[in-house]
Short mmCIF file of C-alpha atoms (C1' of nucleotides) in Angstrom, two decimals:
data_model
loop_
_atom_site.label_atom_id
_atom_site.label_comp_id
_atom_site.label_asym_id
_atom_site.label_seq_id
_atom_site.Cartn_x
_atom_site.Cartn_y
_atom_site.Cartn_z
CA MET A 1 -4.11 34.34 -1.85
CA ASN A 2 -5.39 35.38 1.58
CA ALA A 3 -4.89 33.66 4.93
CA LEU A 4 -8.05 31.60 4.59
CA THR A 5 -7.22 29.95 1.30
CA ASN A 6 -3.72 29.52 2.59
CA THR A 7 -4.85 27.20 5.38
CA ARG A 8 -6.85 25.12 2.94
CA GLU A 9 -3.81 24.84 0.68
CA GLN A 10 -1.65 23.87 3.62
CA ILE A 11 -4.09 21.17 4.65
CA ILE A 12 -4.02 19.67 1.18
CA GLU A 13 -0.25 19.87 0.96
CA THR A 14 0.24 18.21 4.35
CA ALA A 15 -2.37 15.54 3.67
CA HIS A 16 -0.86 14.83 0.26
CA GLN A 17 2.50 14.26 1.88
CA LEU A 18 1.03 12.03 4.58
CA MET A 19 -1.04 10.06 2.10
CA LEU A 20 2.00 9.20 -0.01
CA GLN A 21 3.97 8.28 3.08
CA ARG A 22 1.46 6.27 5.07
CA GLY A 23 -1.56 5.48 2.91
CA TYR A 24 -5.23 6.27 3.39
CA ASN A 25 -5.57 4.41 6.69
CA GLY A 26 -2.19 5.49 7.98
CA PHE A 27 -2.78 9.12 8.82
CA SER A 28 -5.33 11.02 10.89
CA TYR A 29 -6.75 14.52 11.06
CA LYS A 30 -4.50 15.12 14.04
CA ASP A 31 -1.44 14.31 11.92
CA ILE A 32 -2.50 17.16 9.67
CA SER A 33 -3.63 19.67 12.27
CA LYS A 34 -0.67 19.41 14.63
CA PRO A 35 2.12 20.55 12.26
CA LEU A 36 -0.17 23.28 10.96
CA GLY A 37 -0.78 24.55 14.48
CA VAL A 38 -4.55 24.31 14.20
CA LYS A 39 -7.13 22.05 15.78
CA ASN A 40 -8.91 18.96 14.59
CA ALA A 41 -12.14 20.82 13.92
CA ALA A 42 -10.46 23.29 11.57
CA ILE A 43 -9.71 20.48 9.14
CA HIS A 44 -13.30 19.29 9.32
CA TYR A 45 -14.45 22.79 8.44
CA HIS A 46 -12.59 22.65 5.12
CA PHE A 47 -13.11 18.95 4.48
CA PRO A 48 -16.14 17.53 6.33
CA CYS A 49 -14.99 13.94 5.97
CA LYS A 50 -11.78 12.18 5.06
CA ALA A 51 -13.03 11.09 1.66
CA ASP A 52 -13.54 14.75 0.70
CA LEU A 53 -9.93 15.42 1.49
CA VAL A 54 -8.60 12.44 -0.43
CA ARG A 55 -10.80 13.31 -3.38
CA GLU A 56 -9.01 16.64 -3.49
CA LEU A 57 -5.59 14.99 -3.34
CA ILE A 58 -6.31 12.81 -6.32
CA ARG A 59 -7.59 15.79 -8.23
CA GLU A 60 -4.41 17.69 -7.44
CA ASN A 61 -2.25 14.71 -8.39
CA HIS A 62 -4.12 14.41 -11.65
CA GLU A 63 -3.56 18.10 -12.34
CA LEU A 64 0.12 17.64 -11.71
CA LEU A 65 0.18 14.84 -14.25
CA LYS A 66 -1.65 16.90 -16.86
CA GLN A 67 0.68 19.80 -16.31
CA MET A 68 3.69 17.52 -16.61
CA THR A 69 2.53 15.68 -19.70
CA GLY A 70 1.16 18.84 -21.21
CA GLU A 71 4.70 20.05 -21.69
CA PHE A 72 5.14 17.50 -24.45
CA MET A 73 5.17 20.05 -27.24
CA ALA A 74 7.83 22.03 -25.43
CA TYR A 75 10.21 19.21 -26.27
CA GLY A 76 9.49 19.51 -29.95
CA GLY A 77 7.69 16.19 -30.10
CA GLU A 78 10.67 14.14 -29.07
CA ALA A 79 10.01 10.99 -27.05
CA ARG A 80 13.26 10.50 -25.18
CA PRO A 81 13.15 13.74 -23.17
CA GLN A 82 9.61 12.83 -22.17
CA LEU A 83 10.77 9.54 -20.74
CA GLU A 84 13.65 11.23 -18.98
CA GLY A 85 11.11 13.64 -17.55
CA LEU A 86 9.14 10.73 -16.12
CA PHE A 87 12.28 9.31 -14.52
CA ALA A 88 13.23 12.68 -13.08
CA PHE A 89 9.71 13.24 -11.80
CA THR A 90 9.81 9.92 -9.95
CA VAL A 91 13.08 10.70 -8.24
CA GLN A 92 11.96 14.22 -7.42
CA GLN A 93 8.73 13.03 -5.81
CA CYS A 94 10.56 10.52 -3.64
CA GLY A 95 13.07 13.20 -2.71
CA CYS A 96 10.38 15.58 -1.48
CA GLY A 97 8.69 13.21 0.95
CA ARG A 98 6.37 11.33 -1.38
CA PRO A 99 7.96 7.89 -1.43
CA ILE A 100 5.05 5.88 -2.80
CA CYS A 101 2.79 6.82 -5.66
CA ILE A 102 -0.89 7.46 -5.14
CA ILE A 103 -1.95 4.39 -7.10
CA GLY A 104 -0.03 2.10 -4.79
CA ALA A 105 -1.24 3.93 -1.71
CA LEU A 106 -4.88 3.62 -2.69
CA ALA A 107 -4.56 0.04 -3.92
CA VAL A 108 -3.78 -1.16 -0.42
CA ASP A 109 -6.76 0.66 1.08
CA TYR A 110 -8.98 -0.25 -1.85
CA GLU A 111 -11.79 -1.78 0.20
CA ASP A 112 -12.22 1.34 2.31
CA LEU A 113 -12.57 3.68 -0.64
CA PRO A 114 -15.85 5.27 -1.75
CA GLU A 115 -16.82 4.45 -5.32
CA ASP A 116 -16.10 7.89 -6.72
CA ILE A 117 -12.55 7.81 -5.38
CA LYS A 118 -11.99 4.42 -6.98
CA ALA A 119 -13.25 5.87 -10.25
CA ALA A 120 -11.01 8.93 -9.94
CA ASN A 121 -7.96 6.79 -9.37
CA GLU A 122 -8.92 4.54 -12.25
CA ALA A 123 -9.06 7.60 -14.50
CA PHE A 124 -5.68 8.71 -13.20
CA ILE A 125 -4.15 5.35 -14.13
CA SER A 126 -5.74 5.43 -17.57
CA ASP A 127 -4.59 8.96 -18.29
CA SER A 128 -1.00 8.41 -17.25
CA THR A 129 -0.79 5.16 -19.20
CA SER A 130 -2.33 6.76 -22.28
CA TRP A 131 0.18 9.55 -22.17
CA LEU A 132 3.13 7.16 -21.94
CA SER A 133 1.60 5.04 -24.67
CA ARG A 134 1.56 7.99 -27.05
CA VAL A 135 5.16 8.81 -26.17
CA LEU A 136 6.27 5.24 -26.85
CA GLU A 137 4.35 5.01 -30.11
CA LEU A 138 5.70 8.29 -31.39
CA GLY A 139 9.21 7.38 -30.28
CA ARG A 140 9.08 4.13 -32.18
CA GLU A 141 7.74 5.81 -35.30
CA GLN A 142 10.47 8.42 -35.15
CA GLY A 143 13.19 5.84 -34.59
CA GLU A 144 14.04 7.13 -31.13
CA LEU A 145 12.86 3.99 -29.36
CA GLU A 146 12.96 0.28 -30.10
CA PHE A 147 10.54 -2.26 -28.71
CA ASN A 148 8.06 -4.89 -29.81
CA GLY A 149 4.39 -5.24 -28.98
CA ASP A 150 1.51 -2.90 -28.27
CA PRO A 151 2.57 0.55 -26.99
CA GLU A 152 -0.46 0.65 -24.68
CA ILE A 153 0.54 -2.57 -22.90
CA LYS A 154 4.20 -1.65 -22.88
CA ALA A 155 3.24 1.66 -21.29
CA MET A 156 1.21 -0.04 -18.58
CA LEU A 157 4.10 -2.36 -17.83
CA ILE A 158 6.56 0.50 -17.49
CA MET A 159 4.15 2.42 -15.28
CA ALA A 160 3.65 -0.65 -13.12
CA SER A 161 7.39 -1.17 -12.78
CA ILE A 162 7.98 2.42 -11.67
CA GLN A 163 5.17 2.11 -9.16
CA GLY A 164 6.68 -1.11 -7.80
CA LEU A 165 10.13 0.43 -7.77
CA ARG A 166 9.03 3.24 -5.50
CA GLN A 167 7.90 0.64 -3.00
CA ILE A 168 11.05 -1.43 -3.30
CA ALA A 169 13.06 1.74 -2.84
CA ARG A 170 11.54 2.15 0.60
CA PHE A 171 13.27 -0.98 1.76
CA HIS A 172 16.35 -1.01 -0.47
CA GLY A 173 17.01 2.69 -0.80
CA THR A 174 16.63 5.15 -3.65
CA GLY A 175 19.75 3.81 -5.31
CA VAL A 176 17.55 1.33 -7.15
CA PHE A 177 16.15 4.09 -9.38
CA ALA A 178 19.32 4.85 -11.31
CA LYS A 179 19.94 1.17 -12.00
CA ALA A 180 16.36 0.40 -12.95
CA PHE A 181 15.99 3.43 -15.21
CA ASP A 182 19.18 2.42 -16.98
CA GLN A 183 17.65 -0.97 -17.61
CA ILE A 184 14.49 0.62 -19.01
CA ARG A 185 16.69 2.70 -21.33
CA ILE A 186 18.45 -0.48 -22.45
CA ASP A 187 15.11 -2.23 -22.99
CA LEU A 188 13.93 0.66 -25.16
CA GLY A 189 17.15 0.96 -27.13
CA MET A 190 17.88 4.38 -25.71
CA ASN A 191 21.55 3.70 -25.04
CA THR A 192 22.53 3.80 -28.68
CA MET B 1 -2.22 -31.54 13.77
CA ASN B 2 -4.45 -31.20 16.85
CA ALA B 3 -7.14 -28.63 17.49
CA LEU B 4 -4.78 -26.24 19.20
CA THR B 5 -2.28 -25.92 16.41
CA ASN B 6 -5.21 -25.76 14.06
CA THR B 7 -6.46 -22.50 15.55
CA ARG B 8 -3.02 -21.01 15.30
CA GLU B 9 -2.82 -22.03 11.64
CA GLN B 10 -6.24 -20.58 11.00
CA ILE B 11 -5.25 -17.29 12.57
CA ILE B 12 -2.21 -17.05 10.35
CA GLU B 13 -4.18 -18.00 7.26
CA THR B 14 -6.92 -15.45 7.96
CA ALA B 15 -4.46 -12.72 8.84
CA HIS B 16 -2.42 -13.46 5.74
CA GLN B 17 -5.51 -13.01 3.62
CA LEU B 18 -6.49 -9.78 5.39
CA MET B 19 -2.99 -8.40 5.19
CA LEU B 20 -2.83 -8.86 1.41
CA GLN B 21 -6.28 -7.38 1.02
CA ARG B 22 -6.15 -4.38 3.34
CA GLY B 23 -2.56 -3.79 4.46
CA TYR B 24 -1.03 -3.67 7.93
CA ASN B 25 -3.20 -0.80 9.16
CA GLY B 26 -6.33 -2.03 7.42
CA PHE B 27 -7.32 -4.99 9.55
CA SER B 28 -7.87 -5.60 13.25
CA TYR B 29 -7.80 -8.55 15.64
CA LYS B 30 -11.58 -8.56 15.48
CA ASP B 31 -11.44 -9.09 11.71
CA ILE B 32 -9.51 -12.25 12.41
CA SER B 33 -11.42 -13.53 15.43
CA LYS B 34 -14.94 -13.06 14.09
CA PRO B 35 -14.77 -15.39 11.05
CA LEU B 36 -12.91 -17.93 13.19
CA GLY B 37 -15.66 -17.86 15.81
CA VAL B 38 -13.28 -17.02 18.64
CA LYS B 39 -12.73 -13.93 20.72
CA ASN B 40 -10.25 -11.11 20.54
CA ALA B 41 -8.22 -12.45 23.45
CA ALA B 42 -7.66 -15.81 21.79
CA ILE B 43 -5.62 -14.15 19.06
CA HIS B 44 -3.56 -12.33 21.65
CA TYR B 45 -2.79 -15.64 23.33
CA HIS B 46 -1.14 -16.93 20.15
CA PHE B 47 0.31 -13.60 19.04
CA PRO B 48 0.75 -11.12 21.91
CA CYS B 49 1.00 -8.14 19.59
CA LYS B 50 0.26 -7.38 15.98
CA ALA B 51 3.89 -7.25 14.98
CA ASP B 52 4.33 -10.85 16.15
CA LEU B 53 1.56 -11.89 13.83
CA VAL B 54 2.89 -10.01 10.83
CA ARG B 55 6.36 -11.39 11.47
CA GLU B 56 4.86 -14.84 11.09
CA LEU B 57 3.12 -13.91 7.84
CA ILE B 58 6.33 -12.73 6.25
CA ARG B 59 8.06 -15.91 7.39
CA GLU B 60 5.29 -17.98 5.83
CA ASN B 61 5.39 -15.94 2.64
CA HIS B 62 9.11 -16.41 2.46
CA GLU B 63 8.70 -20.17 2.92
CA LEU B 64 6.20 -20.21 0.09
CA LEU B 65 8.72 -18.47 -2.13
CA LYS B 66 11.50 -20.89 -1.24
CA GLN B 67 9.23 -23.84 -1.88
CA MET B 68 8.18 -22.39 -5.23
CA THR B 69 11.65 -21.49 -6.38
CA GLY B 70 13.10 -24.67 -4.93
CA GLU B 71 11.30 -26.60 -7.63
CA PHE B 72 13.77 -25.23 -10.13
CA MET B 73 15.51 -28.56 -10.67
CA ALA B 74 12.17 -30.24 -11.31
CA TYR B 75 12.05 -28.31 -14.56
CA GLY B 76 15.40 -29.71 -15.68
CA GLY B 77 17.10 -26.36 -15.36
CA GLU B 78 14.98 -24.67 -17.98
CA ALA B 79 14.27 -20.98 -17.52
CA ARG B 80 11.03 -20.49 -19.41
CA PRO B 81 8.87 -22.80 -17.27
CA GLN B 82 10.19 -20.98 -14.22
CA LEU B 83 9.00 -17.67 -15.57
CA GLU B 84 5.66 -19.17 -16.48
CA GLY B 85 5.48 -20.44 -12.93
CA LEU B 86 5.95 -16.92 -11.63
CA PHE B 87 3.16 -15.66 -13.88
CA ALA B 88 0.85 -18.49 -12.82
CA PHE B 89 1.68 -17.91 -9.17
CA THR B 90 0.73 -14.25 -9.46
CA VAL B 91 -2.63 -15.00 -11.03
CA GLN B 92 -3.30 -17.78 -8.53
CA GLN B 93 -2.59 -15.55 -5.54
CA CYS B 94 -4.92 -12.85 -6.82
CA GLY B 95 -7.55 -15.49 -7.48
CA CYS B 96 -7.48 -16.78 -3.92
CA GLY B 97 -8.07 -13.47 -2.18
CA ARG B 98 -4.56 -12.10 -2.06
CA PRO B 99 -4.76 -9.22 -4.53
CA ILE B 100 -1.68 -7.27 -3.50
CA CYS B 101 1.74 -8.67 -2.74
CA ILE B 102 3.25 -8.42 0.69
CA ILE B 103 5.99 -6.05 -0.43
CA GLY B 104 3.48 -3.51 -1.64
CA ALA B 105 1.32 -3.93 1.44
CA LEU B 106 4.21 -3.31 3.82
CA ALA B 107 5.67 -0.48 1.75
CA VAL B 108 2.62 1.65 2.44
CA ASP B 109 2.75 0.97 6.17
CA TYR B 110 6.52 1.28 6.24
CA GLU B 111 6.69 3.89 9.00
CA ASP B 112 4.66 1.78 11.41
CA LEU B 113 6.84 -1.29 11.05
CA PRO B 114 9.29 -2.51 13.70
CA GLU B 115 12.87 -2.74 12.50
CA ASP B 116 12.99 -6.53 12.38
CA ILE B 117 9.93 -6.66 10.12
CA LYS B 118 11.51 -4.17 7.76
CA ALA B 119 14.59 -6.36 7.68
CA ALA B 120 12.55 -9.51 7.05
CA ASN B 121 10.77 -7.90 4.14
CA GLU B 122 14.04 -6.59 2.78
CA ALA B 123 15.38 -10.14 2.82
CA PHE B 124 12.25 -11.35 1.09
CA ILE B 125 12.76 -8.85 -1.73
CA SER B 126 16.42 -9.78 -2.07
CA ASP B 127 15.72 -13.50 -2.17
CA SER B 128 12.97 -13.30 -4.76
CA THR B 129 15.01 -10.99 -6.95
CA SER B 130 18.07 -13.21 -6.67
CA TRP B 131 16.08 -16.23 -7.71
CA LEU B 132 14.69 -14.46 -10.79
CA SER B 133 18.13 -13.14 -11.58
CA ARG B 134 19.53 -16.67 -11.71
CA VAL B 135 16.65 -17.78 -13.92
CA LEU B 136 17.24 -14.91 -16.34
CA GLU B 137 20.98 -15.41 -16.44
CA LEU B 138 20.68 -19.14 -17.06
CA GLY B 139 17.97 -18.57 -19.65
CA ARG B 140 20.16 -16.17 -21.56
CA GLU B 141 23.14 -18.52 -21.43
CA GLN B 142 21.03 -21.37 -22.69
CA GLY B 143 19.52 -19.31 -25.48
CA GLU B 144 16.01 -19.50 -24.04
CA LEU B 145 15.81 -15.80 -23.30
CA GLU B 146 17.03 -12.64 -24.97
CA PHE B 147 17.72 -9.39 -23.20
CA ASN B 148 20.48 -6.87 -22.60
CA GLY B 149 21.90 -5.59 -19.35
CA ASP B 150 22.52 -6.97 -15.89
CA PRO B 151 20.26 -9.92 -14.98
CA GLU B 152 20.06 -8.70 -11.38
CA ILE B 153 18.66 -5.32 -12.41
CA LYS B 154 16.43 -6.83 -15.04
CA ALA B 155 15.07 -9.19 -12.39
CA MET B 156 14.33 -6.35 -10.02
CA LEU B 157 12.52 -4.48 -12.77
CA ILE B 158 10.34 -7.46 -13.63
CA MET B 159 9.55 -8.06 -9.96
CA ALA B 160 8.65 -4.40 -9.55
CA SER B 161 6.38 -4.50 -12.58
CA ILE B 162 4.50 -7.55 -11.31
CA GLN B 163 4.07 -5.89 -7.95
CA GLY B 164 2.73 -2.75 -9.57
CA LEU B 165 0.49 -4.80 -11.84
CA ARG B 166 -1.24 -6.42 -8.91
CA GLN B 167 -2.15 -2.99 -7.66
CA ILE B 168 -3.28 -1.74 -11.04
CA ALA B 169 -5.37 -4.90 -11.37
CA ARG B 170 -7.38 -3.84 -8.35
CA PHE B 171 -8.70 -0.87 -10.25
CA HIS B 172 -8.61 -2.14 -13.82
CA GLY B 173 -9.41 -5.82 -13.30
CA THR B 174 -7.32 -8.96 -13.52
CA GLY B 175 -7.50 -8.87 -17.31
CA VAL B 176 -4.32 -6.78 -17.24
CA PHE B 177 -2.24 -9.81 -16.26
CA ALA B 178 -2.58 -11.74 -19.52
CA LYS B 179 -1.70 -8.68 -21.59
CA ALA B 180 1.21 -7.64 -19.40
CA PHE B 181 2.70 -11.12 -19.17
CA ASP B 182 2.54 -11.37 -22.95
CA GLN B 183 4.51 -8.16 -23.15
CA ILE B 184 7.12 -9.53 -20.74
CA ARG B 185 7.40 -12.62 -22.95
CA ILE B 186 7.91 -10.38 -25.98
CA ASP B 187 10.53 -8.34 -24.12
CA LEU B 188 12.42 -11.52 -23.25
CA GLY B 189 12.15 -13.05 -26.71
CA MET B 190 9.97 -15.88 -25.44
CA ASN B 191 7.53 -15.68 -28.32
CA THR B 192 9.92 -17.17 -30.83
"C1'" DG C 1 -6.64 -22.26 25.10
"C1'" DT C 2 -10.40 -19.76 25.33
"C1'" DC C 3 -13.51 -16.94 27.77
"C1'" DT C 4 -15.49 -12.38 29.99
"C1'" DA C 5 -14.48 -8.07 31.27
"C1'" DT C 6 -12.21 -4.07 30.98
"C1'" DA C 7 -8.52 -0.43 30.65
"C1'" DC C 8 -6.80 2.88 27.77
"C1'" DC C 9 -6.04 5.19 23.62
"C1'" DT C 10 -6.96 7.15 18.97
"C1'" DT C 11 -10.08 7.87 15.48
"C1'" DG C 12 -13.49 10.57 12.57
"C1'" DA C 13 -17.01 13.59 13.35
"C1'" DT C 14 -20.39 17.15 15.51
"C1'" DA C 15 -22.28 21.23 18.36
"C1'" DG C 16 -21.99 25.58 19.71
"C1'" DA C 17 -19.14 29.72 21.48
"C1'" DC C 18 -16.24 33.33 19.72
"C1'" DG D 1 -12.63 30.14 10.26
"C1'" DT D 2 -11.09 28.54 14.28
"C1'" DC D 3 -11.79 27.32 18.88
"C1'" DT D 4 -13.28 24.16 23.10
"C1'" DA D 5 -15.67 20.37 24.36
"C1'" DT D 6 -17.51 16.20 23.60
"C1'" DC D 7 -19.20 12.04 21.24
"C1'" DA D 8 -19.60 7.13 19.82
"C1'" DA D 9 -16.98 3.73 17.78
"C1'" DG D 10 -13.29 1.01 17.22
"C1'" DG D 11 -8.38 -0.16 18.08
"C1'" DT D 12 -4.61 -2.90 20.85
"C1'" DA D 13 -3.71 -5.03 24.81
"C1'" DT D 14 -4.13 -7.12 29.64
"C1'" DA D 15 -6.11 -9.63 33.95
"C1'" DG D 16 -8.12 -13.24 35.77
"C1'" DA D 17 -11.87 -16.97 35.71
"C1'" DC D 18 -12.82 -21.40 33.68
#
DNA sequence: GTCTATACCTTGATAGAC
DNA sequence: GTCTATCAAGGTATAGAC
């Protein structure tokens, strides 16, 4: 990795952070360039317009998800460690300056988004829900988890609750995570 | 209600709509004044700065909640109709141009908010969660609902999931509500 | 209470030198 | 690849006439 690619990486990293802290409309090119010690125009060289930059963020976020969920087999096909991984991931993200999730961030700025970014986020939601759905289904089959209803819907509901939790945590503190995750464990019969 | 108060009401109504569609940073005074057929300065007369306006929105939203939850006794102390009311309220809000809830909208713009607005939103979260907590607790006592764990935490989790759902609905359509609410009913043993 | 006019700032984006 | 310089557009907010 040479100096050139390094700047590009740094731009993405900084923008990612800003995006999950302030939303699409809440940060500017200056917010990125200043901490990096470069000028406005340098960002435009790498990403001509803001949508190009955000497109890249979603792609990176999606990669992170694939990488995370791809480790499924490493747990020997068990469902519970996968769920614990999701909980840990959430806390870790909030702890490293990414308080809200990208779905929530983009939902607020929905009307300003180009169509392809909407589509990319839609795919991100579908993929993460599908993954959790498979975990839930397998867990129920294997007797690790207990719940009624369609795994797909249950998965969406859990994903939605975690997304909402991250936003509530901003106002009520990150202490809500431990309590809420305990409740999810109870709801899924994981405390037995 | 004379013409003067009417303009003020209209400003609040329009801003409320815009706020729940585009977030704190996503709308301007011009977005409010144009559809109302007045000028920029007219808004500033009623609300000197943007924070004053948003303060009023939260107050109004909070009133709406109190009014809604205050009808508890009208249902004869039954829990299930209260929950159905919450579901119906969510769908109704999304149907009348308020896709995201105010908690989610403000969570994204958190860093731009004055302290008193943060506090007001915090109180709004607490009040709505407390109300749902009482409904859940009573419902369990009366045998209407079935769930394990602390009603307060369970309430927060349900509130979080509805908040997240409204954001997911923006990308995946409002069809998610019916499915998700059915799942909540299943989780609470309301389908028996 | 609403208007016109305007001050002042930040934004995303571009052109051209180095 | 990064810089300086600059742009047009749009933002919040204020002053003063009506």
